[in-house]
Coordinates of C-alpha atoms in Angstrom, one line a residue:
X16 CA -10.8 31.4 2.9
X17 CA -12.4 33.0 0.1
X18 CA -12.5 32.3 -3.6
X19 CA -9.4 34.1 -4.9
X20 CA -7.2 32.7 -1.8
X21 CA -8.1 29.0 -2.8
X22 CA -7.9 29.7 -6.4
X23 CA -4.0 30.9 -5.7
X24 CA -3.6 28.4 -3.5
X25 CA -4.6 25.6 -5.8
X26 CA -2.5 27.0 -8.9
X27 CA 1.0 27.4 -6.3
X28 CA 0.0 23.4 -5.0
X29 CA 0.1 22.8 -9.1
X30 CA 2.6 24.4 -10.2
X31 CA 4.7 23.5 -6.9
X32 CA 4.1 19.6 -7.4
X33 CA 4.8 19.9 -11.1
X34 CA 8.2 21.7 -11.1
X35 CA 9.0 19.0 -8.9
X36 CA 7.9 16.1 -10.2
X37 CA 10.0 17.7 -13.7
X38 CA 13.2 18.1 -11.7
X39 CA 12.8 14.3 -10.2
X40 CA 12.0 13.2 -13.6
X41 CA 15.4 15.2 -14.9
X42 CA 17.4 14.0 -12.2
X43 CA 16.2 9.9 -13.4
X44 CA 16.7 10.5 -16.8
X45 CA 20.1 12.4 -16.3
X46 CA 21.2 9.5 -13.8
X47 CA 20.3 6.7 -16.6
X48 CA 21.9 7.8 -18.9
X49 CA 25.1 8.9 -17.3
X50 CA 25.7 4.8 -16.0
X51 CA 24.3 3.9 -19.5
X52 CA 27.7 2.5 -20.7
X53 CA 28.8 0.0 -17.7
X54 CA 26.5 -3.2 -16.0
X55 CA 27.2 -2.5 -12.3
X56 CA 29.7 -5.3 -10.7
X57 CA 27.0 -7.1 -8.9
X58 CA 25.3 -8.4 -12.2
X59 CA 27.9 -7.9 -14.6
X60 CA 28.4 -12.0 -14.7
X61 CA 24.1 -12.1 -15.8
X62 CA 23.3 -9.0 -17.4
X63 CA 25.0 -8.7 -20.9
X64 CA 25.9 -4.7 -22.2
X65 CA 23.2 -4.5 -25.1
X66 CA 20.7 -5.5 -22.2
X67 CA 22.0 -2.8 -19.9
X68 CA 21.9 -0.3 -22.1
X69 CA 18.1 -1.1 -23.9
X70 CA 17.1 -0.9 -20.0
X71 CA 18.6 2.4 -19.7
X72 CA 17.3 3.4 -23.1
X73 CA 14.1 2.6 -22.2
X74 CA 13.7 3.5 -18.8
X75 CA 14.5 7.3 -20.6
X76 CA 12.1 6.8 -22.9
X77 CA 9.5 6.1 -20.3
X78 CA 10.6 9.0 -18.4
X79 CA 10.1 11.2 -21.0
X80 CA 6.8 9.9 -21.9
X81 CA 5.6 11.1 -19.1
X82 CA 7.1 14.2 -18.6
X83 CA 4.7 15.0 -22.0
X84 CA 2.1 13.2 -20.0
X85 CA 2.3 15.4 -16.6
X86 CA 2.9 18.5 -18.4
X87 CA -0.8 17.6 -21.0
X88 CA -2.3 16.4 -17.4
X89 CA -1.6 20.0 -15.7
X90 CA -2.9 21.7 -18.6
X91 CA -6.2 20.0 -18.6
X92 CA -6.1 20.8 -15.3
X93 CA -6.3 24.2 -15.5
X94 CA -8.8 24.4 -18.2
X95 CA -10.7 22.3 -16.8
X96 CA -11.1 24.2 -13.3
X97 CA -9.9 28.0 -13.4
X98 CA -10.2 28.3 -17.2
X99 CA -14.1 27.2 -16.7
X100 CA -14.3 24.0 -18.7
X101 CA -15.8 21.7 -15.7
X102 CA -18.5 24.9 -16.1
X103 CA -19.0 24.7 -19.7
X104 CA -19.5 20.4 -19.4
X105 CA -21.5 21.4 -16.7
X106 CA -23.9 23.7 -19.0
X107 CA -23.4 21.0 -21.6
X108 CA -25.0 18.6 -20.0
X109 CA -28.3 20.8 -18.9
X110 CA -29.2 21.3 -22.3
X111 CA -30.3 17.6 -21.6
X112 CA -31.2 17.1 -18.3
X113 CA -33.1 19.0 -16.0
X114 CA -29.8 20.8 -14.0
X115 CA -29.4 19.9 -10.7
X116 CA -30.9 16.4 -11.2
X117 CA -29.5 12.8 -11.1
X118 CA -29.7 12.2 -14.9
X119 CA -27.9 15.5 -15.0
X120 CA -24.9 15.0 -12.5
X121 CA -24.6 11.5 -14.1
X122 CA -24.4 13.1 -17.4
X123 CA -21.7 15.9 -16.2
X124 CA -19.3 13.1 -14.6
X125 CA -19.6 11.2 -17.7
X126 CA -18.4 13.9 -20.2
X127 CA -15.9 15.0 -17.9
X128 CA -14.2 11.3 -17.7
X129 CA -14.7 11.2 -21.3
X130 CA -12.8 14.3 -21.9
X131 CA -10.4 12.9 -20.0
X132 CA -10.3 9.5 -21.5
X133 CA -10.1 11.4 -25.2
X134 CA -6.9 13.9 -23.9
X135 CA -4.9 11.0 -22.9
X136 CA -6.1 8.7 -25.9
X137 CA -3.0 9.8 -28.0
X138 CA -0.7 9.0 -25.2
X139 CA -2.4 5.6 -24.8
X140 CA -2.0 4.7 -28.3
X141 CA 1.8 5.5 -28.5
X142 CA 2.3 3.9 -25.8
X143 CA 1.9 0.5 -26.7
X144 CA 2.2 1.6 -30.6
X145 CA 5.1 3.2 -30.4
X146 CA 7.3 3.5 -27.6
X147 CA 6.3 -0.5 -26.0
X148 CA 6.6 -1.7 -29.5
X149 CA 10.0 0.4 -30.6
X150 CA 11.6 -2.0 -27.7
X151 CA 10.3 -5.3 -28.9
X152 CA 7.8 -5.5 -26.0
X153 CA 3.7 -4.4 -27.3
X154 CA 2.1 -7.5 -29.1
X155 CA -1.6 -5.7 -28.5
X156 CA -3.1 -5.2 -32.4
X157 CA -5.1 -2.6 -33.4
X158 CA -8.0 -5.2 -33.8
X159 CA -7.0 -6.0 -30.2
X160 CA -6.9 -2.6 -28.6
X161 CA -10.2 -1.5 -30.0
X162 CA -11.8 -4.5 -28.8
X163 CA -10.5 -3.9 -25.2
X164 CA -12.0 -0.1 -25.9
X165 CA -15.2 -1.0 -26.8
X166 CA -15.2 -3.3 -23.4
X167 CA -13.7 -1.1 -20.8
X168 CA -16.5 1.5 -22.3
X169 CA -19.3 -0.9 -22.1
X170 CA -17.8 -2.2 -18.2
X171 CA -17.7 1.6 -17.9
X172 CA -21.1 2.1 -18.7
X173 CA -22.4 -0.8 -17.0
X174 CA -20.9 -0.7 -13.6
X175 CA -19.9 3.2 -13.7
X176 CA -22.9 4.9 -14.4
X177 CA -25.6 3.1 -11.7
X178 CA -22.2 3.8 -9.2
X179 CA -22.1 7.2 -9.9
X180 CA -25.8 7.4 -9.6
X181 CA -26.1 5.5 -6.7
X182 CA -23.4 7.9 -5.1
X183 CA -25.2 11.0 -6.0
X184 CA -28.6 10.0 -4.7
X185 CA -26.7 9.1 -1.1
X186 CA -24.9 12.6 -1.1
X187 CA -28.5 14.4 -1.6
X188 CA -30.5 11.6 0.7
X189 CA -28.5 11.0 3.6
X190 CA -28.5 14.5 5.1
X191 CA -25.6 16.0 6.9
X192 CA -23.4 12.7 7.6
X193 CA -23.9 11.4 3.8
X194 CA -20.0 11.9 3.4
X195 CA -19.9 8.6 5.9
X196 CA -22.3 6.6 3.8
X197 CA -20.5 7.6 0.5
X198 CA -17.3 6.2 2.3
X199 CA -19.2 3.1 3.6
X200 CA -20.4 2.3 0.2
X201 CA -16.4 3.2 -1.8
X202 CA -15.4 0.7 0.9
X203 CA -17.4 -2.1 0.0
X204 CA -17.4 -1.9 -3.0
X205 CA -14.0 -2.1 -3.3
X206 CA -14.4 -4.9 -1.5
X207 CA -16.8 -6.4 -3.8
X208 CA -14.6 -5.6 -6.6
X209 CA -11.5 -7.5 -5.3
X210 CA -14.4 -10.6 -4.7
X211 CA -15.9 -10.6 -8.4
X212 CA -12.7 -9.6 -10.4
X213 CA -11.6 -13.1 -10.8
X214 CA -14.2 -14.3 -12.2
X215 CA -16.4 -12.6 -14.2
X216 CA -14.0 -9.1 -15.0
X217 CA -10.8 -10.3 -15.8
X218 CA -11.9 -13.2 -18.1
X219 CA -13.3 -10.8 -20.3
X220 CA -10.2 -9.4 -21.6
X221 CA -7.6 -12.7 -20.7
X222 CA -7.6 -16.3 -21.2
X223 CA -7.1 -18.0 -18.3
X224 CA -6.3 -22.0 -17.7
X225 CA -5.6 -24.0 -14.9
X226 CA -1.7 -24.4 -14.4
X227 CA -1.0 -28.0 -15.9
X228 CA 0.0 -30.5 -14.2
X229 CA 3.7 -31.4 -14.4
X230 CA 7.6 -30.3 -11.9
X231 CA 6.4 -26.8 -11.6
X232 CA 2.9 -27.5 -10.2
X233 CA 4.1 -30.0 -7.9
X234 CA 7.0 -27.6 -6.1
X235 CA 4.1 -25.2 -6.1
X236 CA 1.6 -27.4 -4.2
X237 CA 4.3 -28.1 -2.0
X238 CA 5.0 -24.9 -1.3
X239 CA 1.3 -23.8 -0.8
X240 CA 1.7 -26.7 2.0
X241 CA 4.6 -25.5 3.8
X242 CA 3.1 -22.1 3.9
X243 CA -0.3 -23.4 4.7
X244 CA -1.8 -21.3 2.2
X245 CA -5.1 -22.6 0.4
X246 CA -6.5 -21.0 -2.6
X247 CA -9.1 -21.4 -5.3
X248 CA -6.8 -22.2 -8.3
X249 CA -3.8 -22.1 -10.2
X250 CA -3.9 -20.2 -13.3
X251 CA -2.0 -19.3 -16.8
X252 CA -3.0 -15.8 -18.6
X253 CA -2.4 -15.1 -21.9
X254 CA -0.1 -11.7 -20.9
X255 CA 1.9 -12.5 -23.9
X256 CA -1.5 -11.4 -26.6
X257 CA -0.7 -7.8 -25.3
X258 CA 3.1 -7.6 -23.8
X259 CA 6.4 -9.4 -23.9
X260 CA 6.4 -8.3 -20.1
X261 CA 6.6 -11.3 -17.5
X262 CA 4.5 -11.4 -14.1
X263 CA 2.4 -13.0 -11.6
X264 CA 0.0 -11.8 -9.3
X265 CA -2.4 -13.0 -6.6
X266 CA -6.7 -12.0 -7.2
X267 CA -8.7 -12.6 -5.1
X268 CA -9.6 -12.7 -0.9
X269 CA -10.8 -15.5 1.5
X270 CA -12.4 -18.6 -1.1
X271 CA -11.7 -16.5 -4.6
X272 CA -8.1 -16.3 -3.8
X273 CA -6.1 -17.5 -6.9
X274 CA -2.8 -17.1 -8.3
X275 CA -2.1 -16.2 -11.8
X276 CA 1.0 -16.8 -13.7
X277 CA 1.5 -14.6 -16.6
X278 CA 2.8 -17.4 -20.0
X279 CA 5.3 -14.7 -20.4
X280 CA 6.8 -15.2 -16.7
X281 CA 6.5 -19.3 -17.2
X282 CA 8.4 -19.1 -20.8
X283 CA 11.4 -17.4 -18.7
X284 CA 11.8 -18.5 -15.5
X285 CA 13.1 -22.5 -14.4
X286 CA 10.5 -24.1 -12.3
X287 CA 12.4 -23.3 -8.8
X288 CA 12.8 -19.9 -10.2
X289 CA 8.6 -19.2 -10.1
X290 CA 8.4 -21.1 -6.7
X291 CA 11.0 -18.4 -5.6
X292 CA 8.9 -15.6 -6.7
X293 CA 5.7 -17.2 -5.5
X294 CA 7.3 -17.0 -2.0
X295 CA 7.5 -14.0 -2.0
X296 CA 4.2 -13.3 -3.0
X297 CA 3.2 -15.3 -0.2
X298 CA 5.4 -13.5 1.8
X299 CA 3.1 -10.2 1.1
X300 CA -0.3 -12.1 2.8
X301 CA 2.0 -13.9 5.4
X302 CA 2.6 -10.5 6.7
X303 CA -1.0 -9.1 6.0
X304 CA 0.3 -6.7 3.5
X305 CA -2.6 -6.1 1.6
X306 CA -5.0 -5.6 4.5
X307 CA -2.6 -3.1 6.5
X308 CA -2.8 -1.1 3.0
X309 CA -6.1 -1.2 3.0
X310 CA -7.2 -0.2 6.4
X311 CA -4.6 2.4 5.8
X312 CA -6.1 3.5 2.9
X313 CA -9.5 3.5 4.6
X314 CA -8.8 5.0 7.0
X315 CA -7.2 7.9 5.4
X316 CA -10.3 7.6 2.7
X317 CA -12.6 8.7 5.7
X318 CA -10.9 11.9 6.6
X319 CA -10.7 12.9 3.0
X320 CA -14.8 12.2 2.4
X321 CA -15.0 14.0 5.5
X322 CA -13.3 16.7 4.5
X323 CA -15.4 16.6 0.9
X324 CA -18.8 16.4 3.2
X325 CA -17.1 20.2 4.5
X326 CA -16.1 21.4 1.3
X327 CA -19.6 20.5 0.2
X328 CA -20.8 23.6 1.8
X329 CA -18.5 26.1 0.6
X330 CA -19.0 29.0 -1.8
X331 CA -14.9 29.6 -2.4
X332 CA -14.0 26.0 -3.0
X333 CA -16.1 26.1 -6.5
X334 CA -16.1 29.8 -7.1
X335 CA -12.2 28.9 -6.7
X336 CA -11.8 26.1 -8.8
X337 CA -13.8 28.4 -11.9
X338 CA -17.6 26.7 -11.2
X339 CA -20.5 28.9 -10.8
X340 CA -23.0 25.9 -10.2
X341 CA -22.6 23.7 -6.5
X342 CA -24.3 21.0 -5.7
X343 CA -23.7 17.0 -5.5
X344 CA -22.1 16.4 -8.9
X345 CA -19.5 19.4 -9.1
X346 CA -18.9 18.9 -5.5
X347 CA -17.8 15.0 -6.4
X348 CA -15.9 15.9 -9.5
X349 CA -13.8 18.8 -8.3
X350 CA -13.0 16.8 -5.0
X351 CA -11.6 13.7 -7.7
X352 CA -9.8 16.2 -9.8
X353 CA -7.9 18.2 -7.1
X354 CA -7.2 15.7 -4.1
X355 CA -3.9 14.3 -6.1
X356 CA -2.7 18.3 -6.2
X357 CA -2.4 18.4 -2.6
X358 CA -1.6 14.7 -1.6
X359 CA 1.6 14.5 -4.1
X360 CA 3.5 15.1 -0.9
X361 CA 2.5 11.4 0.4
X362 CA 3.9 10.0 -2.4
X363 CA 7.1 9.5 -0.6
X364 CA 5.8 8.3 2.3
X365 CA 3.3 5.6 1.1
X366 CA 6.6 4.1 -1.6
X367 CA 8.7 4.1 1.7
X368 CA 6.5 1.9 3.2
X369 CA 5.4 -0.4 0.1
X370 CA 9.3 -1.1 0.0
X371 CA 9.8 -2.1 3.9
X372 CA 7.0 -4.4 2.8
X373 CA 8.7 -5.7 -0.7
X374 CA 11.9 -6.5 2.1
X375 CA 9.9 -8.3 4.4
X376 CA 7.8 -10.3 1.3
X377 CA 11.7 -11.2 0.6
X378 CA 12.8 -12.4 3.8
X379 CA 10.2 -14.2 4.2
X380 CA 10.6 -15.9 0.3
X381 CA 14.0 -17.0 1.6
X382 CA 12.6 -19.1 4.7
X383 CA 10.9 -20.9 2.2
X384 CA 12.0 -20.9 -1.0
X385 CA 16.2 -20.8 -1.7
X386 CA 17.1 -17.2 -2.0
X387 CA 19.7 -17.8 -4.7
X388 CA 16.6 -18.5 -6.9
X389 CA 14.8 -15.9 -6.1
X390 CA 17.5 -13.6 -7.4
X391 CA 18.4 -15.9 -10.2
X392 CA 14.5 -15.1 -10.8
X393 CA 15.0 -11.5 -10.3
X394 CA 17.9 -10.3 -12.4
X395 CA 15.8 -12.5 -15.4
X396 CA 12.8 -9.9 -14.8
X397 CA 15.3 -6.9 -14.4
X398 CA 17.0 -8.2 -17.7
X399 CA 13.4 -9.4 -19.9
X400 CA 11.6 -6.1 -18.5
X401 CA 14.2 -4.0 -18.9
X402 CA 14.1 -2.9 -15.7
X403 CA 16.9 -0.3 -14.7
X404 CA 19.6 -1.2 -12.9
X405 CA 20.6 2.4 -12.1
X406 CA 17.7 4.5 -10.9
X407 CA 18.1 7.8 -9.4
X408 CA 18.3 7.7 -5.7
X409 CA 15.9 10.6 -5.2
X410 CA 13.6 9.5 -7.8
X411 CA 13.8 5.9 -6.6
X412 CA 12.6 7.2 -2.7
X413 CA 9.7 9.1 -4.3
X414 CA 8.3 7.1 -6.3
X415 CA 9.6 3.2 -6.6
X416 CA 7.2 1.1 -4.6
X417 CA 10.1 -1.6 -4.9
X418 CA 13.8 -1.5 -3.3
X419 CA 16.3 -0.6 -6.2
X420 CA 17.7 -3.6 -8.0
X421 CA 21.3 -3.7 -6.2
X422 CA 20.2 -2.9 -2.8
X423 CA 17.4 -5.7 -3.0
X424 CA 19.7 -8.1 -4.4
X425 CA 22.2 -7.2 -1.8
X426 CA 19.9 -7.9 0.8
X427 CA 18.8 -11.9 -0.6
X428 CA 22.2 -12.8 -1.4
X429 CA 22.9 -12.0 2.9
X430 CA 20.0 -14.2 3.5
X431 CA 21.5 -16.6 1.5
X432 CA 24.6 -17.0 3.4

């Protein structure tokens, strides 16, 4: 491999995954819209018209939103690597820092995620500004949004820069195998992260309250006892300071687990209705779910660092990617930046398998919970979110990481019988 071979390479893999992610996002759109006009029969009797068609309204927008998103995405891209700007932040940041040093890599993947942060800014703003709020869902003001800024920076700076530092000195101190270390280190962490999240990161930005007592709670406990599931807490979030979007999640492993209701969800759903939808959450760590992903991802984690530890050493994959400088820094940043070109194909793949596990999650919802709730619960979401009820078959096996709304209610309503 030489320099112009990886450099033609890398713009085909770019331009390949874009023309394709472009058709898939024409084919959704297209689809939408054409089944805009009619609720399909199986939720005709729960979904009204006007709700159907702000669903399919807004599924478009979305759509399109980030069509302008992928296509501002590749052209950074490309200016960033083969048009030399990842050399000119490079040279940037020695003007400060002796080059080649720690300070000086920090520096470098700090402007370049701040570039990056600035590009999409615009986006990010009409977002929830424009787009979330033209379809009655943002409640996030612009007192709001600035403070949650001016903390993700801070969090950023805080916990990012000693990472990245930390990272840098392991790829220059641990010889030929630091690519294992690196990994060992992106593992725990994450680890960590999932451990301390809870507690001291997400209250930073949320409210949170214990779940008071009352019906709910108690078919909840005794739920939690059927199951044999213990955890650390109940808890209510604010969601509704920034969205009109519902949900509930699980945080958390081994003593911080916790479960967090969204006030949005618990304003729209009856009380049997959330311990439906809890089931199924439970169904997820019933089945292992999370860990499966995870030593999946781990595992597939080590090959790639493995592959960066190779890469590490070779002339053509920076002279490729439009850097004249090597070294630890450039080595981690072009890695970060060009992995996603050639792993789109996965994509496909890893949904496939997220839904088999959203099916199984179900099933299991419905040994516990009644499954006409569950759906009753569903169809609410699908309706308050304004979810689509129509998505594009191809677009829905690429990307969807849940089943499509009439196959999945399909499925409860025979476990049901």
């Amino acid at each position: 491999m030489n320099a112009s071979s990886f450099s033609a390479l890398f713009l085909f893999a770019l331009g390949a995954g874009l023309l394709v992610r472009l058709w898939l996002a024409t084919r959704q759109m297209r689809h939408v819209a054409a089944h805009r006009g009619a609720v399909p029969a199986p939720f005709a009797a729960r979904i009204t018209p006007d709700a159907h068609t702000k669903a399919a309204d807004y599924t478009v927008a979305r759509v399109r939103l980030g069509v302008v998103d992928l296509l501002i995405s590749a052209a950074l891209m490309v200016v960033l690597t083969v048009g030399g700007g990842l050399q000119a932040l490079h040279d940037l940041a020695g003007r400060f820092f002796e080059a080649g040093g720690l300070a000086h890599g920090v520096a470098f993947v700090a402007l370049v995620a701040v570039l990056s942060w600035l590009v999409d800014l615009p986006l990010t703003i009409y977002r929830s500004f424009g787009l979330e709020a033209r379809f009655g869902f943002n409640r996030l003001t612009p007192g709001l949004f600035v403070a949650d800024t001016l903390k993700g920076a801070a969090l950023s700076a805080v916990i990012g820069l000693p990472l990245i530092a930390f990272v840098l000195w392991l790829m220059t101190a641990m010889g030929s195998l630091w690519w294992f270390y690196v990994w060992a280190f992106w593992l725990v962490f994450n680890l960590l992260v999932m451990l301390i999240y809870p507690t001291f990161i997400a209250p930073l930005f949320n409210k949170f309250k214990p779940l008071d007592d009352g019906a709910l709670k108690t078919r909840i406990e005794a739920l939690l006892t059927r199951c044999g599931f213990r955890l650390s807490g109940l808890f209510v979030m604010d969601g509704s300071k920034r969205s009109a979007h519902g949900n509930a999640y699980f945080t958390g492993f081994g003593a911080s687990k916790r479960i967090v209701f969204f006030d949005t969800l618990l304003d729209k759903l009856a009380p049997a209705e959330v311990e439906a939808v809890l089931a199924h959450e439970l169904g997820h760590y019933h089945h292992h779910h999370i860990w499966k992903r995870l030593a999946v991802i781990g595992a597939g984690s080590l090959a790639f660092f493995a592959l960066l530890g190779h890469l590490a050493g070779q002339a053509w994959f920076f002279e490729g990617l439009g850097m004249q400088a090597s070294g630890t820094a450039p080595t981690l940043v072009l890695f970060a930046l060009v992995l996603p070109v050639f792993t789109f194909p996965l994509t496909p793949l890893m949904s496939r398998w997220s839904r088999k596990h959203e099916f199984e999650a179900d099933a299991y919802a419905a040994s516990h919970a009644p499954a006409a709730e569950l759906v009753s619960a569903l169809v609410k979401l699908y309706r308050d979110n304004a979810s689509t009820l129509t998505p594009d078959p191809v677009y829905s096996s690429v990307y969807d990481s849940h089943p499509p709304a009439a196959i999945r209610i399909a499925r409860l309503q025979e476990l049901a019988r």
